[in-house]
C-alpha positions in Angstrom: 0.0 0.0 -0.1 1.4 3.3 -1.0 1.7 5.8 1.9 0.2 9.3 1.1 2.8 12.1 1.9 1.5 14.1 5.0 2.0 17.4 3.6 0.3 16.6 0.0 -2.6 15.0 2.1 -3.0 18.3 4.0 -2.9 20.2 0.8 -5.6 18.0 -0.9 -7.9 18.5 2.2 -7.3 22.2 2.3 -7.9 22.6 -1.4 -11.1 20.5 -1.2 -12.4 22.8 1.7 -11.6 26.0 -0.3 -13.4 24.7 -3.3 -16.5 24.0 -1.0 -16.3 27.6 0.4 -16.2 28.9 -3.2 -19.5 27.0 -4.1 -18.1 23.7 -5.8 -20.0 21.2 -3.6 -22.2 18.7 -5.4 -23.0 16.0 -2.8 -19.8 13.8 -2.6 -19.0 14.5 -6.4 -15.9 16.3 -7.8 -12.3 15.4 -7.3 -9.1 17.2 -6.3 -5.8 15.3 -7.0 -2.0 15.7 -6.9 1.2 14.2 -7.6 4.7 15.0 -6.9 6.7 16.0 -10.3 7.7 13.1 -12.2 6.0 10.3 -10.2 3.5 7.8 -11.9 1.5 7.9 -8.5 -0.9 10.4 -7.7 -3.2 11.1 -4.7 -6.9 11.9 -4.8 -9.9 12.8 -2.4 -11.8 9.5 -1.9 -15.1 8.8 -3.6 -17.3 8.9 -0.4 -16.5 12.4 1.0 -17.6 15.7 -0.4 -15.3 18.8 -0.6 -16.7 20.2 2.7 -15.7 17.0 4.8 -12.5 16.1 3.2 -9.6 15.6 5.7 -6.0 14.4 5.1 -7.2 10.8 6.0 -9.5 10.6 3.2 -7.0 10.9 0.6 -6.0 7.6 -1.4 -3.3 6.8 -3.8 -3.7 5.9 -7.4 -1.5 5.1 -10.6 -1.6 6.8 -13.8 -1.4 3.5 -15.6 -4.9 2.2 -16.1 -3.9 -1.6 -15.6 -2.7 -1.0 -11.9 -4.7 -2.0 -9.0 -7.4 0.5 -7.9 -8.2 1.3 -4.3 -11.6 0.6 -3.4 -12.2 4.1 -2.3 -11.0 5.8 -5.5 -13.5 7.8 -7.2 -15.2 6.5 -10.4 -13.9 9.4 -12.5 -10.2 8.2 -11.8 -9.7 7.8 -15.8 -10.0 11.7 -16.3 -7.1 12.1 -13.7 -5.0 9.4 -15.2 -5.3 10.4 -18.6 -4.5 14.1 -17.9 -1.5 13.0 -16.0 -0.2 10.8 -18.7 -0.7 13.4 -21.3 0.7 16.3 -19.5 4.0 15.7 -17.5 3.9 19.4 -16.4 0.6 18.8 -14.5 0.7 18.1 -10.8 -2.7 19.1 -9.6 -6.2 18.7 -11.1 -9.6 19.7 -9.9 -12.9 18.5 -11.4 -16.1 20.1 -10.1 -19.6 20.7 -10.9 -19.2 24.5 -9.8 -22.5 26.0 -11.2 -21.4 29.3 -13.2 -18.4 27.0 -14.8 -21.1 24.5 -15.6 -23.6 26.8 -17.1 -21.0 28.7 -19.1 -20.0 25.4 -20.5 -23.4 24.9 -21.7 -23.1 28.0 -23.9 -20.9 28.7 -26.9 -19.5 31.9 -25.3 -15.6 32.3 -25.5 -14.0 33.4 -22.4 -13.5 37.1 -22.4 -11.0 39.0 -20.1 -13.7 41.0 -18.3 -12.0 40.4 -15.1 -8.6 39.6 -14.0 -10.0 36.0 -13.5 -11.0 35.9 -17.3 -7.6 37.1 -18.4 -5.9 34.1 -17.0 -8.2 31.6 -19.3 -8.6 33.6 -22.3 -7.5 31.4 -25.3 -6.3 28.7 -22.6 -9.8 26.9 -22.1 -10.8 23.9 -24.1 -14.2 22.5 -24.6 -15.2 18.7 -24.5 -18.5 18.1 -26.0 -18.4 14.2 -26.8 -20.7 13.5 -23.8 -21.9 14.9 -20.6 -21.8 11.7 -18.7 -19.4 10.7 -15.8 -16.0 9.9 -16.9 -15.7 6.1 -16.5 -13.3 5.0 -19.0 -9.8 5.7 -20.5 -11.0 6.6 -23.9 -13.3 9.4 -22.7 -10.3 10.6 -20.3 -7.9 10.8 -23.1 -10.5 12.7 -25.3 -10.8 15.2 -22.5 -6.9 15.4 -22.2 -6.9 16.1 -26.1 -9.5 18.9 -25.5 -7.4 20.4 -22.6 -4.3 20.2 -24.9 -1.7 22.5 -23.6 -4.3 24.8 -21.8 -5.0 25.7 -18.3 -8.4 24.0 -18.2 -11.3 22.5 -20.1 -15.1 23.0 -20.0 -17.1 19.7 -19.9 -20.5 20.5 -21.7 -23.4 20.0 -19.3 -21.1 18.4 -16.7 -18.6 21.1 -15.3 -14.9 22.0 -15.6 -11.5 20.5 -15.1 -8.7 23.0 -14.1 -5.0 21.9 -13.9 -1.9 23.4 -12.4 1.8 22.9 -11.8 1.0 22.0 -8.3 -2.1 21.3 -6.4 -2.2 24.8 -4.9 -2.3 26.1 -8.5 -5.2 23.9 -9.6 -7.1 24.7 -6.5 -6.8 28.5 -6.8 -7.4 28.6 -10.6 -10.5 26.5 -10.2 -11.9 29.2 -8.0 -10.6 31.8 -10.6 -12.4 30.0 -13.4 -15.7 30.1 -11.5 -15.3 33.7 -10.9 -14.7 34.4 -14.4 -17.6 32.5 -15.8 -20.0 34.2 -13.1 -18.9 37.8 -14.0 -19.1 37.1 -17.8 -22.6 35.5 -17.4 -23.6 38.6 -15.4 -22.5 40.8 -18.2 -24.1 38.8 -20.6 -27.4 39.0 -18.5 -27.2 42.8 -18.7 -28.1 42.8 -22.2 -25.7 45.7 -22.8 -22.5 45.8 -24.9 -19.6 45.3 -22.6 -15.8 45.8 -22.7 -12.7 43.8 -21.9 -9.0 43.9 -21.3 -6.5 44.6 -24.2 -4.1 41.6 -25.3 -1.5 44.0 -23.6 -3.4 44.2 -20.1 -4.0 40.3 -20.4 -0.3 39.7 -20.7 0.4 42.1 -17.9 -2.2 40.5 -15.5 -1.0 37.0 -16.1 2.8 38.1 -15.3 1.7 40.0 -12.1 -1.7 39.1 -10.8 -1.2 35.3 -11.5 2.6 35.0 -11.1 3.6 32.0 -8.8 4.2 34.2 -5.8 0.8 35.8 -6.2 -0.9 32.5 -6.5 0.8 31.3 -3.4 -0.5 34.4 -1.5 -4.1 33.5 -2.7 -3.6 29.9 -1.5 -2.4 31.1 2.0 -5.3 33.3 2.3 -7.7 30.5 1.3 -6.1 28.2 3.8 -6.6 30.7 6.5 -10.2 31.1 5.5 -10.6 27.2 5.8 -9.1 27.3 9.3 -11.5 30.1 10.3 -14.6 28.1 9.1 -13.3 24.7 10.3 -10.9 25.4 13.2 -9.9 21.7 13.2 -8.1 22.2 9.9 -5.3 24.2 11.9 -4.0 20.8 13.1 -3.5 19.5 9.6 0.0 20.9 9.3 1.8 22.9 6.8 0.1 23.4 3.5 
């Protein structure tokens, strides 16, 4: 049995709780996973607990290889994570959720516009998968989603939700929140019925370099960890994240 690294388990639990606070809950559905760079093993929230009740003890190990033994508590959408980790060696964190504004946005044919800082991160970096809206239960579907993701930062699953990736689980969790806000703000703009403006290509580049630089992402993660600990004081005992 593979031992889950304590710090990575804590990061997954904190990431799940911050997603809950951002509105990503859908019963016990949705996943957050992480791996150490270069590893064929990754770690994922188990199938039975929701984002809002995840703890470091509720993380299980999995392999990127589809023929490897599967933990009985691994989520059924494991093929989604396996396929992306195989296709993208640079990815070390994945979030799949049914966040409401992300899901609704994916049901439209709207391109993401840099209305807000959040939209600037995802413009021209967000794929769309339309083959099926069903649960991702097989490697073929997972690989098709990885193809739709390509070299981007995320992919919308039509009528299903979204997938956001990152160079670490911190990045994936933060950017899943960023995507939900980007979708919400653009849907509000569309709902106004009025023409709206968005950032120039120059401003998009500047925002990516400053607002979403690694140091900035770490500060957003640290803020979200503090927020989790305020809502769930027991999380303060999970160790460094």
